[in-house]
Amino acid sequence: MSATPTRRIIAATTLVALLTLSACAAGPAFHARQIAAQPTPSTPAPTPSASPSPTPRPTPGSLDWYVSQVPTFPEAPPPQPVPLPATGPIPFWYRLPIDQKVAFITIDDGGLARPPAVPDFIWRARIPVTMFLNSPAAEEYGDYFRQIQASGGIVENHTIRHTSLAGRSYDYQKQEICGSADKLETLFGKRPTLFRPPFGEYDSTTLEAARDCGAKAVLHWSETVHEGKVRYQTPEKVIRPGDVLLMHFRPALMDDLLAALKAIHRAGLTPALLQDYIR
Ligand SMILES: [Zn+2]
């Protein structure tokens, strides 16, 4: 995981009055695990009555407000990676086949909108995210996505042109998947190991081409989040262990992230990184 010094300096300067020393010292690589680690037993959260002069409440809609709304999660279990097949097709998952009490936040595309507060929100709230990017957007707005990468976010592959792959030739699919993987590797210093087909549409050729381009698994999703609302795909309307939540780089991404975090918390789960479970 690479952390750009510039990003860390900017973040530390901006947040020096807001973060504890231990949080600042933790560094971006630690953030994904930090979301489960507060409050610690030695530092109980202050109660309103313990404060002689109440601090002003953050303005709704401000970054401080979003951070203040993030629930405190149970500590995430040590990840137990899913066994992967040694040969043959790579797996295609709607959700990860695990019982561990974690769920996964994924953000797709990248070309439509990039709300400016999102990188700081992810940094300050220690939100573990996977970004499935289209490589042209990743290239055009690389600085934005590198800020999220510096906060522990991981870039994965979502093709070049965002066309449906199902039914297309192996050569076409390989060009879309490998071409994007090559570009993302150049831009972010790490070759993608996960692939998500546009619209979730795929066939057996997609799994073959994705494997040949370096993917260990192909991911669909189990819930979508849009304009601050979680859309469940089961009647129980609850996030289950291993679920994968899909949102997009769209104008309401701050609300989508918060809605996802609250839904994961309501289910008694903790957000985790896909890449800790698919190795
Ligand atoms: Zn997409």
mmCIF file of C-alpha atoms and ligand atoms in Angstrom:
data_model
loop_
_atom_site.group_PDB
_atom_site.id
_atom_site.type_symbol
_atom_site.label_atom_id
_atom_site.label_comp_id
_atom_site.label_asym_id
_atom_site.label_seq_id
_atom_site.Cartn_x
_atom_site.Cartn_y
_atom_site.Cartn_z
ATOM 1 C CA MET A 1 0.000 0.000 0.000
ATOM 2 C CA SER A 2 1.495 3.317 -0.960
ATOM 3 C CA ALA A 3 0.904 6.510 0.970
ATOM 4 C CA THR A 4 1.846 9.733 -0.697
ATOM 5 C CA PRO A 5 3.707 11.982 1.720
ATOM 6 C CA THR A 6 1.895 15.027 0.362
ATOM 7 C CA ARG A 7 -1.454 13.565 1.162
ATOM 8 C CA ARG A 8 -0.438 12.630 4.664
ATOM 9 C CA ILE A 9 0.932 16.054 5.364
ATOM 10 C CA ILE A 10 -2.181 17.781 4.092
ATOM 11 C CA ALA A 11 -4.409 15.498 6.085
ATOM 12 C CA ALA A 12 -2.387 15.881 9.252
ATOM 13 C CA THR A 13 -2.398 19.644 8.939
ATOM 14 C CA THR A 14 -6.107 19.804 8.339
ATOM 15 C CA LEU A 15 -7.000 17.470 11.103
ATOM 16 C CA VAL A 16 -4.510 18.335 13.777
ATOM 17 C CA ALA A 17 -7.145 19.969 15.967
ATOM 18 C CA LEU A 18 -9.640 17.212 15.418
ATOM 19 C CA LEU A 19 -7.811 13.948 15.806
ATOM 20 C CA THR A 20 -6.110 12.327 18.726
ATOM 21 C CA LEU A 21 -2.367 11.840 18.574
ATOM 22 C CA SER A 22 -2.765 8.106 18.338
ATOM 23 C CA ALA A 23 -5.034 8.434 15.324
ATOM 24 C CA CYS A 24 -2.553 10.698 13.552
ATOM 25 C CA ALA A 25 0.307 8.367 14.343
ATOM 26 C CA ALA A 26 -1.553 5.356 13.057
ATOM 27 C CA GLY A 27 -0.999 6.220 9.397
ATOM 28 C CA PRO A 28 -3.159 5.344 6.421
ATOM 29 C CA ALA A 29 -2.263 1.674 6.311
ATOM 30 C CA PHE A 30 -3.808 1.228 9.715
ATOM 31 C CA HIS A 31 -7.110 2.875 8.962
ATOM 32 C CA ALA A 32 -8.994 -0.115 7.718
ATOM 33 C CA ARG A 33 -8.525 -1.838 11.027
ATOM 34 C CA GLN A 34 -9.063 1.278 13.093
ATOM 35 C CA ILE A 35 -12.738 1.546 12.303
ATOM 36 C CA ALA A 36 -13.389 -1.227 14.805
ATOM 37 C CA ALA A 37 -11.032 -0.018 17.458
ATOM 38 C CA GLN A 38 -12.823 2.857 19.087
ATOM 39 C CA PRO A 39 -13.482 3.582 21.835
ATOM 40 C CA THR A 40 -10.845 1.536 23.611
ATOM 41 C CA PRO A 41 -11.479 0.501 27.209
ATOM 42 C CA SER A 42 -8.848 2.945 28.446
ATOM 43 C CA THR A 43 -10.427 5.894 26.655
ATOM 44 C CA PRO A 44 -14.178 5.825 27.235
ATOM 45 C CA ALA A 45 -16.249 8.172 25.133
ATOM 46 C CA PRO A 46 -17.094 11.324 27.064
ATOM 47 C CA THR A 47 -20.684 11.700 28.136
ATOM 48 C CA PRO A 48 -22.474 15.016 27.609
ATOM 49 C CA SER A 49 -22.682 15.618 31.377
ATOM 50 C CA ALA A 50 -18.912 15.218 31.750
ATOM 51 C CA SER A 51 -18.258 18.284 29.627
ATOM 52 C CA PRO A 52 -18.420 21.608 31.468
ATOM 53 C CA SER A 53 -18.959 23.620 28.290
ATOM 54 C CA PRO A 54 -20.722 21.711 25.524
ATOM 55 C CA THR A 55 -18.979 21.974 22.186
ATOM 56 C CA PRO A 56 -21.129 23.307 19.354
ATOM 57 C CA ARG A 57 -22.770 20.663 17.248
ATOM 58 C CA PRO A 58 -21.408 20.354 13.730
ATOM 59 C CA THR A 59 -23.551 21.827 11.009
ATOM 60 C CA PRO A 60 -25.635 19.104 9.352
ATOM 61 C CA GLY A 61 -24.117 18.283 5.996
ATOM 62 C CA SER A 62 -20.608 19.376 6.985
ATOM 63 C CA LEU A 63 -17.725 16.931 7.005
ATOM 64 C CA ASP A 64 -17.620 17.136 10.809
ATOM 65 C CA TRP A 65 -21.294 16.220 10.897
ATOM 66 C CA TYR A 66 -20.821 13.170 8.661
ATOM 67 C CA VAL A 67 -17.928 11.998 10.813
ATOM 68 C CA SER A 68 -20.019 12.528 13.956
ATOM 69 C CA GLN A 69 -22.783 10.326 12.550
ATOM 70 C CA VAL A 70 -20.566 7.285 11.970
ATOM 71 C CA PRO A 71 -21.474 4.533 14.453
ATOM 72 C CA THR A 72 -18.941 2.821 16.670
ATOM 73 C CA PHE A 73 -18.449 -0.700 15.383
ATOM 74 C CA PRO A 74 -17.636 -3.949 17.143
ATOM 75 C CA GLU A 75 -14.031 -4.920 16.677
ATOM 76 C CA ALA A 76 -13.540 -6.760 13.388
ATOM 77 C CA PRO A 77 -12.462 -10.400 13.714
ATOM 78 C CA PRO A 78 -9.052 -11.406 12.358
ATOM 79 C CA PRO A 79 -9.740 -12.073 8.675
ATOM 80 C CA GLN A 80 -9.963 -15.676 7.537
ATOM 81 C CA PRO A 81 -9.423 -15.567 3.776
ATOM 82 C CA VAL A 82 -11.772 -17.578 1.582
ATOM 83 C CA PRO A 83 -10.057 -20.632 0.056
ATOM 84 C CA LEU A 84 -9.601 -20.079 -3.672
ATOM 85 C CA PRO A 85 -9.565 -22.836 -6.305
ATOM 86 C CA ALA A 86 -6.046 -23.742 -7.403
ATOM 87 C CA THR A 87 -7.146 -24.489 -10.960
ATOM 88 C CA GLY A 88 -10.140 -23.907 -13.188
ATOM 89 C CA PRO A 89 -12.472 -20.922 -13.254
ATOM 90 C CA ILE A 90 -12.117 -18.192 -10.664
ATOM 91 C CA PRO A 91 -15.156 -17.667 -8.413
ATOM 92 C CA PHE A 92 -18.007 -15.252 -9.096
ATOM 93 C CA TRP A 93 -19.581 -13.982 -5.887
ATOM 94 C CA TYR A 94 -22.624 -11.909 -5.003
ATOM 95 C CA ARG A 95 -21.399 -12.027 -1.424
ATOM 96 C CA LEU A 96 -18.392 -13.669 0.159
ATOM 97 C CA PRO A 97 -19.018 -17.195 1.478
ATOM 98 C CA ILE A 98 -17.943 -16.398 5.039
ATOM 99 C CA ASP A 99 -19.547 -16.407 8.481
ATOM 100 C CA GLN A 100 -17.334 -13.732 9.946
ATOM 101 C CA LYS A 101 -19.261 -10.682 11.072
ATOM 102 C CA VAL A 102 -18.033 -8.292 8.410
ATOM 103 C CA ALA A 103 -19.440 -6.634 5.292
ATOM 104 C CA PHE A 104 -17.737 -4.863 2.422
ATOM 105 C CA ILE A 105 -18.175 -1.396 0.882
ATOM 106 C CA THR A 106 -17.450 -1.011 -2.820
ATOM 107 C CA ILE A 107 -17.612 2.160 -4.941
ATOM 108 C CA ASP A 108 -17.810 1.904 -8.726
ATOM 109 C CA ASP A 109 -17.022 3.787 -11.943
ATOM 110 C CA GLY A 110 -15.372 7.147 -11.164
ATOM 111 C CA GLY A 111 -16.247 9.242 -14.202
ATOM 112 C CA LEU A 112 -19.592 10.746 -13.190
ATOM 113 C CA ALA A 113 -18.947 12.615 -9.935
ATOM 114 C CA ARG A 114 -16.324 12.769 -7.199
ATOM 115 C CA PRO A 115 -17.655 14.639 -4.165
ATOM 116 C CA PRO A 116 -14.692 16.592 -2.773
ATOM 117 C CA ALA A 117 -15.329 15.707 0.893
ATOM 118 C CA VAL A 118 -15.279 11.946 0.302
ATOM 119 C CA PRO A 119 -11.507 11.361 0.604
ATOM 120 C CA ASP A 120 -11.389 13.216 3.934
ATOM 121 C CA PHE A 121 -14.500 11.383 5.173
ATOM 122 C CA ILE A 122 -12.927 8.030 4.340
ATOM 123 C CA TRP A 123 -9.703 9.110 6.018
ATOM 124 C CA ARG A 124 -11.264 10.482 9.188
ATOM 125 C CA ALA A 125 -13.864 7.741 9.691
ATOM 126 C CA ARG A 126 -11.419 4.957 8.692
ATOM 127 C CA ILE A 127 -13.862 3.529 6.151
ATOM 128 C CA PRO A 128 -12.421 0.496 4.345
ATOM 129 C CA VAL A 129 -13.414 0.780 0.689
ATOM 130 C CA THR A 130 -12.742 -0.971 -2.590
ATOM 131 C CA MET A 131 -12.974 1.179 -5.735
ATOM 132 C CA PHE A 132 -13.888 -0.606 -8.957
ATOM 133 C CA LEU A 133 -12.743 2.026 -11.440
ATOM 134 C CA ASN A 134 -12.969 2.455 -15.181
ATOM 135 C CA SER A 135 -9.411 3.123 -16.248
ATOM 136 C CA PRO A 136 -10.040 6.353 -18.243
ATOM 137 C CA ALA A 137 -11.712 7.964 -15.206
ATOM 138 C CA ALA A 138 -8.956 6.654 -12.974
ATOM 139 C CA GLU A 139 -6.409 8.315 -15.218
ATOM 140 C CA GLU A 140 -8.252 11.622 -15.599
ATOM 141 C CA TYR A 141 -8.943 12.012 -11.878
ATOM 142 C CA GLY A 142 -5.965 10.092 -10.519
ATOM 143 C CA ASP A 143 -5.193 12.550 -7.719
ATOM 144 C CA TYR A 144 -8.650 12.100 -6.251
ATOM 145 C CA PHE A 145 -8.476 8.322 -6.195
ATOM 146 C CA ARG A 146 -4.908 8.377 -4.898
ATOM 147 C CA GLN A 147 -6.140 10.370 -1.909
ATOM 148 C CA ILE A 148 -8.538 7.543 -1.118
ATOM 149 C CA GLN A 149 -5.826 4.993 -1.773
ATOM 150 C CA ALA A 150 -3.623 6.840 0.746
ATOM 151 C CA SER A 151 -6.392 6.326 3.319
ATOM 152 C CA GLY A 152 -6.336 2.565 2.790
ATOM 153 C CA GLY A 153 -8.782 2.350 -0.123
ATOM 154 C CA ILE A 154 -7.906 -0.193 -2.792
ATOM 155 C CA VAL A 155 -8.356 0.236 -6.551
ATOM 156 C CA GLU A 156 -9.757 -2.702 -8.504
ATOM 157 C CA ASN A 157 -10.817 -3.288 -12.095
ATOM 158 C CA HIS A 158 -14.099 -2.326 -13.796
ATOM 159 C CA THR A 159 -13.009 -2.354 -17.484
ATOM 160 C CA ILE A 160 -12.060 0.478 -19.809
ATOM 161 C CA ARG A 161 -15.295 1.380 -21.560
ATOM 162 C CA HIS A 162 -17.977 0.095 -19.174
ATOM 163 C CA THR A 163 -19.755 -1.963 -21.811
ATOM 164 C CA SER A 164 -21.565 -5.219 -21.124
ATOM 165 C CA LEU A 165 -19.182 -8.141 -21.582
ATOM 166 C CA ALA A 166 -21.684 -11.001 -21.681
ATOM 167 C CA GLY A 167 -21.649 -12.728 -25.069
ATOM 168 C CA ARG A 168 -18.594 -10.862 -26.352
ATOM 169 C CA SER A 169 -15.520 -12.631 -27.701
ATOM 170 C CA TYR A 170 -12.601 -13.639 -25.517
ATOM 171 C CA ASP A 171 -10.379 -11.120 -27.315
ATOM 172 C CA TYR A 172 -12.812 -8.272 -26.705
ATOM 173 C CA GLN A 173 -13.262 -9.136 -23.051
ATOM 174 C CA LYS A 174 -9.551 -9.605 -22.501
ATOM 175 C CA GLN A 175 -8.815 -6.245 -24.066
ATOM 176 C CA GLU A 176 -11.342 -4.524 -21.772
ATOM 177 C CA ILE A 177 -10.129 -6.304 -18.635
ATOM 178 C CA CYS A 178 -6.375 -6.524 -19.224
ATOM 179 C CA GLY A 179 -6.225 -3.078 -20.803
ATOM 180 C CA SER A 180 -7.796 -1.586 -17.699
ATOM 181 C CA ALA A 181 -5.673 -3.692 -15.340
ATOM 182 C CA ASP A 182 -2.489 -2.556 -17.089
ATOM 183 C CA LYS A 183 -3.482 1.109 -16.792
ATOM 184 C CA LEU A 184 -4.593 0.829 -13.151
ATOM 185 C CA GLU A 185 -1.348 -0.920 -12.259
ATOM 186 C CA THR A 186 0.618 1.928 -13.818
ATOM 187 C CA LEU A 187 -1.489 4.600 -12.101
ATOM 188 C CA PHE A 188 -1.714 3.102 -8.612
ATOM 189 C CA GLY A 189 1.333 0.870 -8.322
ATOM 190 C CA LYS A 190 -0.601 -2.336 -7.763
ATOM 191 C CA ARG A 191 -2.202 -4.671 -10.267
ATOM 192 C CA PRO A 192 -5.895 -5.274 -9.564
ATOM 193 C CA THR A 193 -6.734 -8.727 -8.224
ATOM 194 C CA LEU A 194 -10.521 -8.319 -8.251
ATOM 195 C CA PHE A 195 -12.800 -7.643 -11.199
ATOM 196 C CA ARG A 196 -16.366 -6.401 -11.406
ATOM 197 C CA PRO A 197 -18.076 -6.574 -14.808
ATOM 198 C CA PRO A 198 -20.135 -3.536 -15.836
ATOM 199 C CA PHE A 199 -23.813 -3.961 -14.901
ATOM 200 C CA GLY A 200 -22.835 -7.263 -13.242
ATOM 201 C CA GLU A 201 -23.244 -8.892 -16.676
ATOM 202 C CA TYR A 202 -20.835 -11.715 -17.454
ATOM 203 C CA ASP A 203 -20.427 -15.177 -18.918
ATOM 204 C CA SER A 204 -17.901 -17.996 -18.624
ATOM 205 C CA THR A 205 -15.565 -16.144 -21.014
ATOM 206 C CA THR A 206 -15.512 -13.222 -18.563
ATOM 207 C CA LEU A 207 -14.222 -15.474 -15.785
ATOM 208 C CA GLU A 208 -11.574 -16.850 -18.128
ATOM 209 C CA ALA A 209 -10.414 -13.454 -19.328
ATOM 210 C CA ALA A 210 -10.451 -11.962 -15.827
ATOM 211 C CA ARG A 211 -8.292 -14.826 -14.551
ATOM 212 C CA ASP A 212 -5.883 -14.372 -17.448
ATOM 213 C CA CYS A 213 -5.615 -10.670 -16.561
ATOM 214 C CA GLY A 214 -4.683 -11.418 -12.940
ATOM 215 C CA ALA A 215 -8.030 -11.496 -11.123
ATOM 216 C CA LYS A 216 -8.546 -13.915 -8.247
ATOM 217 C CA ALA A 217 -12.317 -13.452 -8.133
ATOM 218 C CA VAL A 218 -15.154 -11.656 -9.909
ATOM 219 C CA LEU A 219 -17.496 -9.674 -7.691
ATOM 220 C CA HIS A 220 -21.156 -8.831 -8.070
ATOM 221 C CA TRP A 221 -22.960 -7.261 -5.065
ATOM 222 C CA SER A 222 -25.646 -8.105 -2.559
ATOM 223 C CA GLU A 223 -27.017 -4.622 -1.783
ATOM 224 C CA THR A 224 -26.978 -1.320 -3.594
ATOM 225 C CA VAL A 225 -26.861 2.119 -1.973
ATOM 226 C CA HIS A 226 -28.151 5.177 -3.792
ATOM 227 C CA GLU A 227 -29.054 8.679 -2.575
ATOM 228 C CA GLY A 228 -28.618 7.641 1.034
ATOM 229 C CA LYS A 229 -30.823 4.544 0.863
ATOM 230 C CA VAL A 230 -29.786 0.920 1.070
ATOM 231 C CA ARG A 231 -31.690 -1.284 -1.365
ATOM 232 C CA TYR A 232 -31.775 -4.844 -0.131
ATOM 233 C CA GLN A 233 -32.187 -7.758 -2.464
ATOM 234 C CA THR A 234 -33.672 -10.092 0.139
ATOM 235 C CA PRO A 235 -36.977 -9.746 2.049
ATOM 236 C CA GLU A 236 -35.217 -9.753 5.447
ATOM 237 C CA LYS A 237 -33.749 -6.314 4.706
ATOM 238 C CA VAL A 238 -30.631 -6.901 6.744
ATOM 239 C CA ILE A 239 -26.943 -6.974 5.859
ATOM 240 C CA ARG A 240 -25.527 -10.477 6.321
ATOM 241 C CA PRO A 241 -21.956 -11.563 7.017
ATOM 242 C CA GLY A 242 -19.979 -11.427 3.793
ATOM 243 C CA ASP A 243 -22.359 -9.056 2.021
ATOM 244 C CA VAL A 244 -20.961 -6.704 -0.598
ATOM 245 C CA LEU A 245 -22.540 -3.247 -0.787
ATOM 246 C CA LEU A 246 -22.393 -1.396 -4.097
ATOM 247 C CA MET A 247 -22.438 2.366 -4.479
ATOM 248 C CA HIS A 248 -21.046 4.691 -7.116
ATOM 249 C CA PHE A 249 -18.988 7.831 -7.425
ATOM 250 C CA ARG A 250 -22.111 9.982 -7.650
ATOM 251 C CA PRO A 251 -23.131 13.303 -6.066
ATOM 252 C CA ALA A 252 -24.706 11.667 -2.966
ATOM 253 C CA LEU A 253 -21.721 9.451 -2.132
ATOM 254 C CA MET A 254 -21.301 10.999 1.342
ATOM 255 C CA ASP A 255 -24.881 9.983 2.185
ATOM 256 C CA ASP A 256 -24.401 6.584 0.581
ATOM 257 C CA LEU A 257 -21.305 5.871 2.651
ATOM 258 C CA LEU A 258 -23.086 6.916 5.837
ATOM 259 C CA ALA A 259 -26.177 4.845 5.004
ATOM 260 C CA ALA A 260 -23.997 1.810 4.328
ATOM 261 C CA LEU A 261 -22.117 2.232 7.597
ATOM 262 C CA LYS A 262 -25.355 2.559 9.573
ATOM 263 C CA ALA A 263 -26.865 -0.513 7.888
ATOM 264 C CA ILE A 264 -23.738 -2.562 8.574
ATOM 265 C CA HIS A 265 -23.804 -1.394 12.192
ATOM 266 C CA ARG A 266 -27.511 -2.235 12.605
ATOM 267 C CA ALA A 267 -26.733 -5.772 11.490
ATOM 268 C CA GLY A 268 -24.078 -6.122 14.188
ATOM 269 C CA LEU A 269 -21.318 -6.263 11.591
ATOM 270 C CA THR A 270 -18.143 -4.288 10.979
ATOM 271 C CA PRO A 271 -16.881 -2.936 7.638
ATOM 272 C CA ALA A 272 -13.812 -4.750 6.350
ATOM 273 C CA LEU A 273 -11.578 -4.842 3.286
ATOM 274 C CA LEU A 274 -12.379 -7.353 0.555
ATOM 275 C CA GLN A 275 -8.675 -7.854 -0.073
ATOM 276 C CA ASP A 276 -8.154 -9.171 3.482
ATOM 277 C CA TYR A 277 -10.573 -11.994 2.648
ATOM 278 C CA ILE A 278 -9.599 -12.659 -0.986
ATOM 279 C CA ARG A 279 -5.868 -13.210 -1.100
HETATM 280 ZN ZN ZN B 1 -20.169 0.384 -13.264
#
